[in-house]
mmCIF file with all atom_site columns, C-alpha atoms in Angstrom:
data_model
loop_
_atom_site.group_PDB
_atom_site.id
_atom_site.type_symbol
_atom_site.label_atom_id
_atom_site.label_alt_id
_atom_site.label_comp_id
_atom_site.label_asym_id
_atom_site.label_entity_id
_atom_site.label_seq_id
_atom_site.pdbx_PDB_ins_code
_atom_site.Cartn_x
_atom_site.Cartn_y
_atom_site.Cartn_z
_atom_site.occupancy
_atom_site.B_iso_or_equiv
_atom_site.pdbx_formal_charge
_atom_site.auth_seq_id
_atom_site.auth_comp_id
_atom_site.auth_asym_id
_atom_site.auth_atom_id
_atom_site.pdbx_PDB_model_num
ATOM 1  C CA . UNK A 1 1  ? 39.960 97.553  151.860 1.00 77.00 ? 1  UNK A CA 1
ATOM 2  C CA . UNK A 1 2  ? 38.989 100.064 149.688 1.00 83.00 ? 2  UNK A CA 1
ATOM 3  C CA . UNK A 1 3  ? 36.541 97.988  148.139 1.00 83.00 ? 3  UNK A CA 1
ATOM 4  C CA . UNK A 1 4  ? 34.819 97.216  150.821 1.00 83.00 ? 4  UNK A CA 1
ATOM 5  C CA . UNK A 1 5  ? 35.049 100.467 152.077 1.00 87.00 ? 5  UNK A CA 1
ATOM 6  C CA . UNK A 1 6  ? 33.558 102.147 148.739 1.00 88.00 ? 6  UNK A CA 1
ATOM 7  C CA . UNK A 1 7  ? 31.078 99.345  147.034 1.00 85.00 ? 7  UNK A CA 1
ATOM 8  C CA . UNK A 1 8  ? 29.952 97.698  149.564 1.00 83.00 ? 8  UNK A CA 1
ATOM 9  C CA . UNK A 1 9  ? 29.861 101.209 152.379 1.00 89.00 ? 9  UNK A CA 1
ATOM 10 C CA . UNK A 1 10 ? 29.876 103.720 150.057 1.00 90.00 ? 10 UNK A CA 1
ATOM 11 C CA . UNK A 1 11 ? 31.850 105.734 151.845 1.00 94.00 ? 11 UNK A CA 1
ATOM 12 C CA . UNK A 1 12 ? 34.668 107.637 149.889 1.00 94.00 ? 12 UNK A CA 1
ATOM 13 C CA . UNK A 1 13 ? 37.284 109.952 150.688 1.00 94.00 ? 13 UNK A CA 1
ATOM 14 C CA . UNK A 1 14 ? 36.992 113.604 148.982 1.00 95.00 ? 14 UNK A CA 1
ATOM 15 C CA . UNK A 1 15 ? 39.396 115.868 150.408 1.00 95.00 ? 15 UNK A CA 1
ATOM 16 C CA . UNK A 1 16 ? 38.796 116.732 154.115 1.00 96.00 ? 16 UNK A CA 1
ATOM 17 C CA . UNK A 1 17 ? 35.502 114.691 154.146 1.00 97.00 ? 17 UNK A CA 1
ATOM 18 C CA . UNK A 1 18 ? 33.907 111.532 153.695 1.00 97.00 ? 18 UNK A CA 1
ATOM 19 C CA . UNK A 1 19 ? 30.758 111.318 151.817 1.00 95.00 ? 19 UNK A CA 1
ATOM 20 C CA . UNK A 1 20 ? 28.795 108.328 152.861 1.00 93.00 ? 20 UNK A CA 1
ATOM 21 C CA . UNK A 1 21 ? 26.179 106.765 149.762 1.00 88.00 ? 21 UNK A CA 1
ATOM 22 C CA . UNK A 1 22 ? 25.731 103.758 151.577 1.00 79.00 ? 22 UNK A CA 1
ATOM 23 C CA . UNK A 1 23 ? 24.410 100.534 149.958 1.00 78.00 ? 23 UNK A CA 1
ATOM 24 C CA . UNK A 1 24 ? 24.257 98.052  152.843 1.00 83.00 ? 24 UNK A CA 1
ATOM 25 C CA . UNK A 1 25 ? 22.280 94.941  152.052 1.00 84.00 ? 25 UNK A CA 1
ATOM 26 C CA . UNK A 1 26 ? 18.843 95.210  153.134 1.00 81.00 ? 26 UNK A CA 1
ATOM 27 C CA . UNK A 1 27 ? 19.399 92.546  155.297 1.00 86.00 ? 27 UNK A CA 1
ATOM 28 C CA . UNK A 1 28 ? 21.966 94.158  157.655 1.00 88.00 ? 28 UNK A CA 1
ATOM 29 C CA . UNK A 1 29 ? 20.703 96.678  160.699 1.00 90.00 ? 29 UNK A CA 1
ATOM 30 C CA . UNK A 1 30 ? 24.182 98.393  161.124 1.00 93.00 ? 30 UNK A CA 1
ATOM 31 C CA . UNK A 1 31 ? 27.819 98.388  160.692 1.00 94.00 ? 31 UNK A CA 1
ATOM 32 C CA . UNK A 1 32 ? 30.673 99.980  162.572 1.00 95.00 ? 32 UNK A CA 1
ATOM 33 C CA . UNK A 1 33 ? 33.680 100.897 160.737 1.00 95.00 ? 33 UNK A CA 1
ATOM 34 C CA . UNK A 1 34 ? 36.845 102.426 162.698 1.00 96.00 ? 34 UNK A CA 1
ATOM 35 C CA . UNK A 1 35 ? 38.502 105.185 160.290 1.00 96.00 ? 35 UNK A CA 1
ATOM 36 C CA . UNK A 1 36 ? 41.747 106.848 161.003 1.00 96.00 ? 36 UNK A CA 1
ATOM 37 C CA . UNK A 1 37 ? 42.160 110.340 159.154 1.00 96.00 ? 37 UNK A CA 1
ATOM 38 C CA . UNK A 1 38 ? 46.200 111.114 159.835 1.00 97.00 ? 38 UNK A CA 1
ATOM 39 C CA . UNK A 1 39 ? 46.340 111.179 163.412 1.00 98.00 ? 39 UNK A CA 1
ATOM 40 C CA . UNK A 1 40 ? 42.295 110.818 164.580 1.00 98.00 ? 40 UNK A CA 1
ATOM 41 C CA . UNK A 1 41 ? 40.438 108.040 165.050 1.00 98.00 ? 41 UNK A CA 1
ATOM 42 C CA . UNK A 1 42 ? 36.757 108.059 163.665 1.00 98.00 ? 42 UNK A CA 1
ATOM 43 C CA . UNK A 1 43 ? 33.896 105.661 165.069 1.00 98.00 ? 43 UNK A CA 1
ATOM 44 C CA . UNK A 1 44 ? 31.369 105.756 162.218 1.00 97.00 ? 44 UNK A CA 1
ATOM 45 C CA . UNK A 1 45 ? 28.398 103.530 162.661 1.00 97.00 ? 45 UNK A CA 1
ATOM 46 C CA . UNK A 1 46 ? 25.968 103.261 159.664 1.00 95.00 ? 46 UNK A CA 1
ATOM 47 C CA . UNK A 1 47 ? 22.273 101.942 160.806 1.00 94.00 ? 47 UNK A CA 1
ATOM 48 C CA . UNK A 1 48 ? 19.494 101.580 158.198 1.00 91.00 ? 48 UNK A CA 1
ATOM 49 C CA . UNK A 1 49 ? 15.829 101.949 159.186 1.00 89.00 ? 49 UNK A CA 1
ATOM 50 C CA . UNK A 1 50 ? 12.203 101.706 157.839 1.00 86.00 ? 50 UNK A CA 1
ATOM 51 C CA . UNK A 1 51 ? 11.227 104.697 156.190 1.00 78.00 ? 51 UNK A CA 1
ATOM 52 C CA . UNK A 1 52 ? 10.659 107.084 152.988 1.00 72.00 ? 52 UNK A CA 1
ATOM 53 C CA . UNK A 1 53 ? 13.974 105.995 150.819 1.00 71.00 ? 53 UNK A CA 1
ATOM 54 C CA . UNK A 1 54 ? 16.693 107.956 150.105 1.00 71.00 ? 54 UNK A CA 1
ATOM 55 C CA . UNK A 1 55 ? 17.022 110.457 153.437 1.00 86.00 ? 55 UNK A CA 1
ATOM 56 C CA . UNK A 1 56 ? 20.218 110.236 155.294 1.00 90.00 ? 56 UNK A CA 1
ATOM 57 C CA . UNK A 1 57 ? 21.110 111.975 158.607 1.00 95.00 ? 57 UNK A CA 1
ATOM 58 C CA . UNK A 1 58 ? 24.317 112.403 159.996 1.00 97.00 ? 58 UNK A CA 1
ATOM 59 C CA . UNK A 1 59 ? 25.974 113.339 163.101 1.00 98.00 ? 59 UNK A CA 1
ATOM 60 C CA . UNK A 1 60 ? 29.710 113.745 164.356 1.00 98.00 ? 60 UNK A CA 1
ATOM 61 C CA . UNK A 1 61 ? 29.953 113.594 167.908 1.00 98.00 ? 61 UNK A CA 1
ATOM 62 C CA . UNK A 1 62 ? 26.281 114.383 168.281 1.00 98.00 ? 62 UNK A CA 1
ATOM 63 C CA . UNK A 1 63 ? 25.954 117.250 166.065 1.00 98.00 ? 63 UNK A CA 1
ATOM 64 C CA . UNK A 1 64 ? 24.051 116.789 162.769 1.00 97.00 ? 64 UNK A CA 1
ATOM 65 C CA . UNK A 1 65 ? 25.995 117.579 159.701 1.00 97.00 ? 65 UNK A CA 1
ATOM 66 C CA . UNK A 1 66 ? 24.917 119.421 156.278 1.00 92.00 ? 66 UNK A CA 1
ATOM 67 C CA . UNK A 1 67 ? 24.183 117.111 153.537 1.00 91.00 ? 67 UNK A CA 1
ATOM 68 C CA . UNK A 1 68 ? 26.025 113.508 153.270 1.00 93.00 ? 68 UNK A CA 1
ATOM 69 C CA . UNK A 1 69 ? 29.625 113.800 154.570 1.00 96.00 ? 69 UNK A CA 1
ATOM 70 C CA . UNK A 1 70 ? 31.602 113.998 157.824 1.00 98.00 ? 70 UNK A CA 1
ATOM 71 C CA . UNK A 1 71 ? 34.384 116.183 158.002 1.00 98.00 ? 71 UNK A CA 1
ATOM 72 C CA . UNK A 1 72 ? 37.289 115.216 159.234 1.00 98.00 ? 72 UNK A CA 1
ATOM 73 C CA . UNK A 1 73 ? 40.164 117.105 160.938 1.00 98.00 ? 73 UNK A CA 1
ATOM 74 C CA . UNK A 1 74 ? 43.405 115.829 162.117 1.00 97.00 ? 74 UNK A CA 1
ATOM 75 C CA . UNK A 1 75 ? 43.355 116.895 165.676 1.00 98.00 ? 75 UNK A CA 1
ATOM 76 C CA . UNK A 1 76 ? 44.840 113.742 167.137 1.00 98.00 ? 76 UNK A CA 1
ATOM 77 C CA . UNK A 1 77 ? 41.003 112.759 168.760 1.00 98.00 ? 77 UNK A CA 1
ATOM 78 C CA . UNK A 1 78 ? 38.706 110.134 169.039 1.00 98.00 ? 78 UNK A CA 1
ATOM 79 C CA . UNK A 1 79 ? 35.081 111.091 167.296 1.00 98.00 ? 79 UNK A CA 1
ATOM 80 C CA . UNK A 1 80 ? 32.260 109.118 166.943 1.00 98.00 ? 80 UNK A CA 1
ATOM 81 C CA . UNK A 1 81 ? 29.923 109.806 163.788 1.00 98.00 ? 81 UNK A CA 1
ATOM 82 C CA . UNK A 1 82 ? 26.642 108.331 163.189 1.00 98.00 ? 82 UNK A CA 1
ATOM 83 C CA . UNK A 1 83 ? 24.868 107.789 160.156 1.00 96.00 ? 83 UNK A CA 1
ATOM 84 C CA . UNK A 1 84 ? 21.179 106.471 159.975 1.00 94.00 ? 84 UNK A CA 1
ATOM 85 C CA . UNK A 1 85 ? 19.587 105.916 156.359 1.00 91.00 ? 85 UNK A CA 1
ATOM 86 C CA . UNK A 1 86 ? 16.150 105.142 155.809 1.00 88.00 ? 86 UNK A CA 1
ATOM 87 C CA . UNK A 1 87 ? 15.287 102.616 153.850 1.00 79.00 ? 87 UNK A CA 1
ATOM 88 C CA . UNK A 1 88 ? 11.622 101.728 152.563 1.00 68.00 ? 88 UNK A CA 1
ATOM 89 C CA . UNK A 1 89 ? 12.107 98.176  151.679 1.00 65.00 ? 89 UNK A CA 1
ATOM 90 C CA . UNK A 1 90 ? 13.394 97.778  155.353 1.00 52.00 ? 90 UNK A CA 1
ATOM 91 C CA . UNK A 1 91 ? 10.626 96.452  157.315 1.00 55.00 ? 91 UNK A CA 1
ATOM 92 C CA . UNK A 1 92 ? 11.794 95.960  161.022 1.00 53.00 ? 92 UNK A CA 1
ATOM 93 C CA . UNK A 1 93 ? 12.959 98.683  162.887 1.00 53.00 ? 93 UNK A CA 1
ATOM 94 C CA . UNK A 1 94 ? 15.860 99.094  164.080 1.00 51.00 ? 94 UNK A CA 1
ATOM 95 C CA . UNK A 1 95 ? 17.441 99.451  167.529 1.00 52.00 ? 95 UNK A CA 1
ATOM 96 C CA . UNK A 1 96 ? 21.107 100.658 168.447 1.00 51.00 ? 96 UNK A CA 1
#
């Protein structure tokens, strides 16, 4: 699990957040991952698109976050994150 989770994801857990240095294979669009933090569930979906490598946006439940982590809270919830990366040797876009 964690292997996947980390390698493959690149999503780790420091703390309070996870910081997401995702290294999907080029030839995936997306992937959905269902994390539960203590008591809350967390919807993250990780989409890579065509664009100038290396920028990374991220939102939790629709609000865009500082840098490359979601923060996570144990308020018994359901919260969807979002993570698109842009990738420049991806040449189709994407669509969600």
């Amino acid at each position: 699990y964690r292997l996947m989770l980390e390698s493959l994801l690149g999503i780790s857990l420091e703390g309070d957040k996870l910081r997401v240095a995702s290294c999907l294979p080029e030839s995936w669009e997306n992937v959905t991952v269902r994390y539960r933090y203590r008591n809350t569930t967390y919807d993250i979906t990780i989409a890579q698109t065509p664009g100038a490598a290396g920028k990374t946006e991220i939102k939790l439940d629709g609000v865009v976050q500082a840098g490359n982590t979601i923060p996570l809270v144990d308020d018994r919830g359901n919260h969807k994150a979002e993570v698109v990366i842009t990738n420049a040797r991806r040449t189709t876009p994407l669509s969600l």
